[in-house]
């Protein structure tokens, strides 16, 4: 694999990453919501590039010490090469003052759950019928950012 670069994206790059969002999710965020996230001072979209090619991103925000992973995705042909791990690590390091991290994940999404567990997230609840297309429960996962560490990658 060519050199991997992981860095915050700007508005000019929004469309490239929204294309990945649409390819990876059956219920994607709208372009406007995606763009709003880039403009939001309490949020970041961090992109992964192989060479100059956008291959994945993580959508993260932090308000009042609560960090939320809104979404993470890697193009199918680039999965299982530790890109997801590098993105999640960058997202968790983006807000050093965060006390706690939260995320929701489809009950059936074992690859994502395994990734989150590797970083110390634990399941703390579920949200019934949270997702659409198809309708599915969400697992709510959390991580204490002050006491728990993740393995250096
Ligand atoms: C979840 C996702 C981002 C992982 O990206 P990735 O680059 O393939 O992940 P990595 O190669 O960094 O894998 C890191 C860890 O995740 C877990 N993992 C990733 N893919 C997995 C799979 N197919 N089965 C089981 N565990 C998996 C493993 O714990 C893995 O660690 P290991 O290699 O030591 O076993 C990717 O599968 C994806 O884009 N899925 C579609 C979008 C999505 O569902 N996003 C999550 C929304 S909540």
PDB file of C-alpha atoms and ligand atoms in Angstrom:
ATOM      1  CA  UNK A   1       0.000   0.000   0.000  1.00  0.00           C
ATOM      2  CA  UNK A   2       1.266   3.532  -0.786  1.00  0.00           C
ATOM      3  CA  UNK A   3       1.827   5.906   2.105  1.00  0.00           C
ATOM      4  CA  UNK A   4      -1.200   6.431   4.359  1.00  0.00           C
ATOM      5  CA  UNK A   5      -1.977   9.974   5.515  1.00  0.00           C
ATOM      6  CA  UNK A   6      -4.647  10.707   8.134  1.00  0.00           C
ATOM      7  CA  UNK A   7      -5.657  14.376   8.521  1.00  0.00           C
ATOM      8  CA  UNK A   8      -8.605  16.703   9.047  1.00  0.00           C
ATOM      9  CA  UNK A   9     -10.378  17.564   5.795  1.00  0.00           C
ATOM     10  CA  UNK A  10     -11.692  20.931   4.635  1.00  0.00           C
ATOM     11  CA  UNK A  11     -14.767  22.053   2.709  1.00  0.00           C
ATOM     12  CA  UNK A  12     -13.091  21.611  -0.708  1.00  0.00           C
ATOM     13  CA  UNK A  13     -12.691  17.890   0.051  1.00  0.00           C
ATOM     14  CA  UNK A  14     -16.230  17.421   1.358  1.00  0.00           C
ATOM     15  CA  UNK A  15     -17.694  15.829  -1.749  1.00  0.00           C
ATOM     16  CA  UNK A  16     -14.958  13.167  -2.046  1.00  0.00           C
ATOM     17  CA  UNK A  17     -15.673  11.950   1.467  1.00  0.00           C
ATOM     18  CA  UNK A  18     -19.438  12.205   1.162  1.00  0.00           C
ATOM     19  CA  UNK A  19     -19.073   9.801  -1.792  1.00  0.00           C
ATOM     20  CA  UNK A  20     -17.427   7.321   0.606  1.00  0.00           C
ATOM     21  CA  UNK A  21     -20.273   7.913   3.098  1.00  0.00           C
ATOM     22  CA  UNK A  22     -22.815   6.995   0.382  1.00  0.00           C
ATOM     23  CA  UNK A  23     -20.864   3.907  -0.673  1.00  0.00           C
ATOM     24  CA  UNK A  24     -20.458   2.594   2.873  1.00  0.00           C
ATOM     25  CA  UNK A  25     -23.874   3.270   4.464  1.00  0.00           C
ATOM     26  CA  UNK A  26     -27.424   2.349   3.491  1.00  0.00           C
ATOM     27  CA  UNK A  27     -28.711   5.369   5.465  1.00  0.00           C
ATOM     28  CA  UNK A  28     -26.050   8.015   4.684  1.00  0.00           C
ATOM     29  CA  UNK A  29     -25.885  11.511   6.132  1.00  0.00           C
ATOM     30  CA  UNK A  30     -27.042  14.227   3.728  1.00  0.00           C
ATOM     31  CA  UNK A  31     -24.424  16.350   1.949  1.00  0.00           C
ATOM     32  CA  UNK A  32     -25.563  19.396   3.940  1.00  0.00           C
ATOM     33  CA  UNK A  33     -25.152  17.604   7.273  1.00  0.00           C
ATOM     34  CA  UNK A  34     -21.737  16.383   6.188  1.00  0.00           C
ATOM     35  CA  UNK A  35     -20.722  19.901   5.148  1.00  0.00           C
ATOM     36  CA  UNK A  36     -22.101  21.353   8.398  1.00  0.00           C
ATOM     37  CA  UNK A  37     -19.888  18.959  10.345  1.00  0.00           C
ATOM     38  CA  UNK A  38     -16.772  20.298   8.592  1.00  0.00           C
ATOM     39  CA  UNK A  39     -17.816  23.878   9.402  1.00  0.00           C
ATOM     40  CA  UNK A  40     -18.760  23.036  13.019  1.00  0.00           C
ATOM     41  CA  UNK A  41     -16.001  24.265  15.381  1.00  0.00           C
ATOM     42  CA  UNK A  42     -16.812  21.395  17.773  1.00  0.00           C
ATOM     43  CA  UNK A  43     -16.438  18.694  15.111  1.00  0.00           C
ATOM     44  CA  UNK A  44     -14.006  17.287  12.575  1.00  0.00           C
ATOM     45  CA  UNK A  45     -14.062  14.949   9.667  1.00  0.00           C
ATOM     46  CA  UNK A  46     -10.677  13.244   9.542  1.00  0.00           C
ATOM     47  CA  UNK A  47      -9.826  11.674   6.200  1.00  0.00           C
ATOM     48  CA  UNK A  48      -7.513   8.794   5.284  1.00  0.00           C
ATOM     49  CA  UNK A  49      -5.597   9.091   2.014  1.00  0.00           C
ATOM     50  CA  UNK A  50      -3.586   6.404   0.261  1.00  0.00           C
ATOM     51  CA  UNK A  51      -1.312   8.352  -2.036  1.00  0.00           C
ATOM     52  CA  UNK A  52      -3.692  11.184  -2.848  1.00  0.00           C
ATOM     53  CA  UNK A  53      -6.769   8.961  -2.934  1.00  0.00           C
ATOM     54  CA  UNK A  54      -9.446   9.422  -0.234  1.00  0.00           C
ATOM     55  CA  UNK A  55     -10.153   5.926   1.163  1.00  0.00           C
ATOM     56  CA  UNK A  56     -11.892   6.497   4.483  1.00  0.00           C
ATOM     57  CA  UNK A  57     -12.919   8.945   7.172  1.00  0.00           C
ATOM     58  CA  UNK A  58     -14.077   9.341  10.729  1.00  0.00           C
ATOM     59  CA  UNK A  59     -16.697  11.897  11.738  1.00  0.00           C
ATOM     60  CA  UNK A  60     -16.144  13.017  15.342  1.00  0.00           C
ATOM     61  CA  UNK A  61     -17.385  15.806  17.595  1.00  0.00           C
ATOM     62  CA  UNK A  62     -16.835  16.875  21.180  1.00  0.00           C
ATOM     63  CA  UNK A  63     -19.132  19.025  23.298  1.00  0.00           C
ATOM     64  CA  UNK A  64     -18.716  19.618  27.042  1.00  0.00           C
ATOM     65  CA  UNK A  65     -16.199  16.799  27.410  1.00  0.00           C
ATOM     66  CA  UNK A  66     -18.407  14.269  25.590  1.00  0.00           C
ATOM     67  CA  UNK A  67     -16.746  12.952  22.457  1.00  0.00           C
ATOM     68  CA  UNK A  68     -19.040  11.279  19.915  1.00  0.00           C
ATOM     69  CA  UNK A  69     -17.914   9.095  17.039  1.00  0.00           C
ATOM     70  CA  UNK A  70     -20.707   9.778  14.540  1.00  0.00           C
ATOM     71  CA  UNK A  71     -19.362   7.559  11.794  1.00  0.00           C
ATOM     72  CA  UNK A  72     -16.285   5.786  10.551  1.00  0.00           C
ATOM     73  CA  UNK A  73     -15.855   4.158   7.156  1.00  0.00           C
ATOM     74  CA  UNK A  74     -13.176   2.684   4.920  1.00  0.00           C
ATOM     75  CA  UNK A  75     -13.731   1.803   1.257  1.00  0.00           C
ATOM     76  CA  UNK A  76     -14.288  -1.938   0.890  1.00  0.00           C
ATOM     77  CA  UNK A  77     -11.126  -2.605  -1.108  1.00  0.00           C
ATOM     78  CA  UNK A  78      -8.981  -0.899   1.584  1.00  0.00           C
ATOM     79  CA  UNK A  79     -10.432  -2.650   4.638  1.00  0.00           C
ATOM     80  CA  UNK A  80      -8.480  -4.968   6.972  1.00  0.00           C
ATOM     81  CA  UNK A  81      -5.284  -2.924   6.545  1.00  0.00           C
ATOM     82  CA  UNK A  82      -5.491  -1.068   9.875  1.00  0.00           C
ATOM     83  CA  UNK A  83      -6.860   2.129   8.296  1.00  0.00           C
ATOM     84  CA  UNK A  84      -9.966   2.024  10.513  1.00  0.00           C
ATOM     85  CA  UNK A  85      -7.728   1.740  13.582  1.00  0.00           C
ATOM     86  CA  UNK A  86      -5.610   4.700  12.519  1.00  0.00           C
ATOM     87  CA  UNK A  87      -8.722   6.815  11.922  1.00  0.00           C
ATOM     88  CA  UNK A  88     -10.287   5.911  15.256  1.00  0.00           C
ATOM     89  CA  UNK A  89      -7.017   6.649  17.066  1.00  0.00           C
ATOM     90  CA  UNK A  90      -6.833  10.075  15.377  1.00  0.00           C
ATOM     91  CA  UNK A  91     -10.447  10.820  16.375  1.00  0.00           C
ATOM     92  CA  UNK A  92      -9.867   9.877  20.015  1.00  0.00           C
ATOM     93  CA  UNK A  93      -6.722  12.018  20.106  1.00  0.00           C
ATOM     94  CA  UNK A  94      -8.379  15.022  18.463  1.00  0.00           C
ATOM     95  CA  UNK A  95      -9.969  16.171  21.738  1.00  0.00           C
ATOM     96  CA  UNK A  96      -7.458  15.563  24.557  1.00  0.00           C
ATOM     97  CA  UNK A  97      -9.796  17.105  27.129  1.00  0.00           C
ATOM     98  CA  UNK A  98     -12.659  14.676  26.485  1.00  0.00           C
ATOM     99  CA  UNK A  99     -13.850  12.804  29.581  1.00  0.00           C
ATOM    100  CA  UNK A 100     -15.962  10.170  27.887  1.00  0.00           C
ATOM    101  CA  UNK A 101     -16.617   8.884  24.368  1.00  0.00           C
ATOM    102  CA  UNK A 102     -19.911   7.563  22.976  1.00  0.00           C
ATOM    103  CA  UNK A 103     -21.060   5.928  19.775  1.00  0.00           C
ATOM    104  CA  UNK A 104     -23.903   3.914  18.330  1.00  0.00           C
ATOM    105  CA  UNK A 105     -23.445   0.913  16.084  1.00  0.00           C
ATOM    106  CA  UNK A 106     -25.839  -1.442  14.320  1.00  0.00           C
ATOM    107  CA  UNK A 107     -26.424  -4.620  16.345  1.00  0.00           C
ATOM    108  CA  UNK A 108     -25.363  -6.721  13.339  1.00  0.00           C
ATOM    109  CA  UNK A 109     -22.178  -4.737  12.599  1.00  0.00           C
ATOM    110  CA  UNK A 110     -19.620  -7.074  14.140  1.00  0.00           C
ATOM    111  CA  UNK A 111     -16.518  -5.650  12.351  1.00  0.00           C
ATOM    112  CA  UNK A 112     -17.212  -2.161  13.748  1.00  0.00           C
ATOM    113  CA  UNK A 113     -18.048  -3.499  17.226  1.00  0.00           C
ATOM    114  CA  UNK A 114     -14.766  -5.445  17.279  1.00  0.00           C
ATOM    115  CA  UNK A 115     -12.859  -2.324  16.236  1.00  0.00           C
ATOM    116  CA  UNK A 116     -14.465  -0.287  19.025  1.00  0.00           C
ATOM    117  CA  UNK A 117     -13.873  -3.030  21.608  1.00  0.00           C
ATOM    118  CA  UNK A 118     -10.203  -3.084  20.623  1.00  0.00           C
ATOM    119  CA  UNK A 119     -10.046   0.558  21.717  1.00  0.00           C
ATOM    120  CA  UNK A 120     -11.742  -0.107  25.053  1.00  0.00           C
ATOM    121  CA  UNK A 121     -15.350   0.752  24.188  1.00  0.00           C
ATOM    122  CA  UNK A 122     -17.910  -1.316  26.088  1.00  0.00           C
ATOM    123  CA  UNK A 123     -21.590  -1.917  25.389  1.00  0.00           C
ATOM    124  CA  UNK A 124     -23.814  -0.050  27.821  1.00  0.00           C
ATOM    125  CA  UNK A 125     -27.242  -0.199  26.243  1.00  0.00           C
ATOM    126  CA  UNK A 126     -29.332  -0.331  23.125  1.00  0.00           C
ATOM    127  CA  UNK A 127     -31.661   1.975  21.218  1.00  0.00           C
ATOM    128  CA  UNK A 128     -34.650   0.142  19.761  1.00  0.00           C
ATOM    129  CA  UNK A 129     -35.202   0.583  16.016  1.00  0.00           C
ATOM    130  CA  UNK A 130     -32.663   3.406  15.920  1.00  0.00           C
ATOM    131  CA  UNK A 131     -31.575   2.761  12.336  1.00  0.00           C
ATOM    132  CA  UNK A 132     -33.560   2.730   9.117  1.00  0.00           C
ATOM    133  CA  UNK A 133     -33.009   0.941   5.811  1.00  0.00           C
ATOM    134  CA  UNK A 134     -33.104  -1.666   7.257  1.00  0.00           C
ATOM    135  CA  UNK A 135     -34.687  -0.948  10.626  1.00  0.00           C
ATOM    136  CA  UNK A 136     -32.354  -2.204  13.316  1.00  0.00           C
ATOM    137  CA  UNK A 137     -31.476  -1.643  16.969  1.00  0.00           C
ATOM    138  CA  UNK A 138     -28.358   0.328  17.868  1.00  0.00           C
ATOM    139  CA  UNK A 139     -25.871  -0.806  20.468  1.00  0.00           C
ATOM    140  CA  UNK A 140     -24.720   2.140  22.578  1.00  0.00           C
ATOM    141  CA  UNK A 141     -21.022   1.921  23.425  1.00  0.00           C
ATOM    142  CA  UNK A 142     -18.901   4.103  25.673  1.00  0.00           C
ATOM    143  CA  UNK A 143     -15.310   4.556  26.727  1.00  0.00           C
ATOM    144  CA  UNK A 144     -13.909   6.405  29.736  1.00  0.00           C
ATOM    145  CA  UNK A 145     -11.267   8.670  28.195  1.00  0.00           C
ATOM    146  CA  UNK A 146      -9.596   9.447  31.512  1.00  0.00           C
ATOM    147  CA  UNK A 147      -8.859   5.956  32.784  1.00  0.00           C
ATOM    148  CA  UNK A 148      -8.837   3.613  29.821  1.00  0.00           C
ATOM    149  CA  UNK A 149      -6.034   3.348  27.330  1.00  0.00           C
ATOM    150  CA  UNK A 150      -5.840   1.676  23.966  1.00  0.00           C
ATOM    151  CA  UNK A 151      -2.854  -0.204  22.609  1.00  0.00           C
ATOM    152  CA  UNK A 152      -0.327   1.948  20.808  1.00  0.00           C
ATOM    153  CA  UNK A 153      -0.651   1.207  17.105  1.00  0.00           C
TER     154      UNK A 153
HETATM  155  C1  LIG B   1     -15.617  -0.836  10.532  1.00  0.00           C
HETATM  156  C2  LIG B   1     -14.566  -0.448   9.489  1.00  0.00           C
HETATM  157  C3  LIG B   1     -14.414   1.068   9.496  1.00  0.00           C
HETATM  158  C4  LIG B   1     -13.210  -1.084   9.907  1.00  0.00           C
HETATM  159  O1  LIG B   1     -12.213  -0.569   9.042  1.00  0.00           O
HETATM  160  P1  LIG B   1     -10.901  -1.415   8.679  1.00  0.00           P
HETATM  161  O2  LIG B   1      -9.914  -0.470   8.098  1.00  0.00           O
HETATM  162  O3  LIG B   1     -11.249  -2.607   7.885  1.00  0.00           O
HETATM  163  O4  LIG B   1     -10.427  -1.888  10.134  1.00  0.00           O
HETATM  164  P2  LIG B   1      -8.957  -2.299  10.575  1.00  0.00           P
HETATM  165  O5  LIG B   1      -8.250  -3.041   9.482  1.00  0.00           O
HETATM  166  O6  LIG B   1      -8.260  -1.130  11.146  1.00  0.00           O
HETATM  167  O7  LIG B   1      -9.290  -3.362  11.724  1.00  0.00           O
HETATM  168  C5  LIG B   1      -9.153  -3.007  13.085  1.00  0.00           C
HETATM  169  C6  LIG B   1      -9.891  -3.998  13.945  1.00  0.00           C
HETATM  170  O8  LIG B   1     -11.277  -3.950  13.663  1.00  0.00           O
HETATM  171  C7  LIG B   1     -11.855  -5.251  13.789  1.00  0.00           C
HETATM  172  N1  LIG B   1     -12.326  -5.692  12.460  1.00  0.00           N
HETATM  173  C8  LIG B   1     -12.209  -5.013  11.298  1.00  0.00           C
HETATM  174  N2  LIG B   1     -12.803  -5.719  10.310  1.00  0.00           N
HETATM  175  C9  LIG B   1     -13.305  -6.838  10.858  1.00  0.00           C
HETATM  176  C10 LIG B   1     -14.054  -7.936  10.362  1.00  0.00           C
HETATM  177  N3  LIG B   1     -14.383  -8.026   9.061  1.00  0.00           N
HETATM  178  N4  LIG B   1     -14.443  -8.903  11.235  1.00  0.00           N
HETATM  179  C11 LIG B   1     -14.130  -8.812  12.542  1.00  0.00           C
HETATM  180  N5  LIG B   1     -13.413  -7.792  13.084  1.00  0.00           N
HETATM  181  C12 LIG B   1     -13.018  -6.814  12.255  1.00  0.00           C
HETATM  182  C13 LIG B   1     -10.746  -6.141  14.292  1.00  0.00           C
HETATM  183  O9  LIG B   1     -10.751  -6.069  15.696  1.00  0.00           O
HETATM  184  C14 LIG B   1      -9.517  -5.437  13.737  1.00  0.00           C
HETATM  185  O10 LIG B   1      -8.364  -5.732  14.477  1.00  0.00           O
HETATM  186  P3  LIG B   1      -7.442  -7.005  14.043  1.00  0.00           P
HETATM  187  O11 LIG B   1      -7.005  -6.722  12.638  1.00  0.00           O
HETATM  188  O12 LIG B   1      -6.342  -6.986  15.037  1.00  0.00           O
HETATM  189  O13 LIG B   1      -8.344  -8.206  14.116  1.00  0.00           O
HETATM  190  C15 LIG B   1     -14.922  -0.979   8.073  1.00  0.00           C
HETATM  191  O14 LIG B   1     -15.251  -2.350   8.177  1.00  0.00           O
HETATM  192  C16 LIG B   1     -16.076  -0.243   7.391  1.00  0.00           C
HETATM  193  O15 LIG B   1     -15.878   0.800   6.765  1.00  0.00           O
HETATM  194  N6  LIG B   1     -17.304  -0.789   7.514  1.00  0.00           N
HETATM  195  C17 LIG B   1     -18.472  -0.160   6.823  1.00  0.00           C
HETATM  196  C18 LIG B   1     -18.883   1.117   7.512  1.00  0.00           C
HETATM  197  C19 LIG B   1     -19.287   0.858   8.945  1.00  0.00           C
HETATM  198  O16 LIG B   1     -20.010  -0.070   9.242  1.00  0.00           O
HETATM  199  N7  LIG B   1     -18.826   1.752   9.866  1.00  0.00           N
HETATM  200  C20 LIG B   1     -19.147   1.688  11.275  1.00  0.00           C
HETATM  201  C21 LIG B   1     -20.357   2.491  11.569  1.00  0.00           C
HETATM  202  S1  LIG B   1     -20.787   2.418  13.306  1.00  0.00           S
END
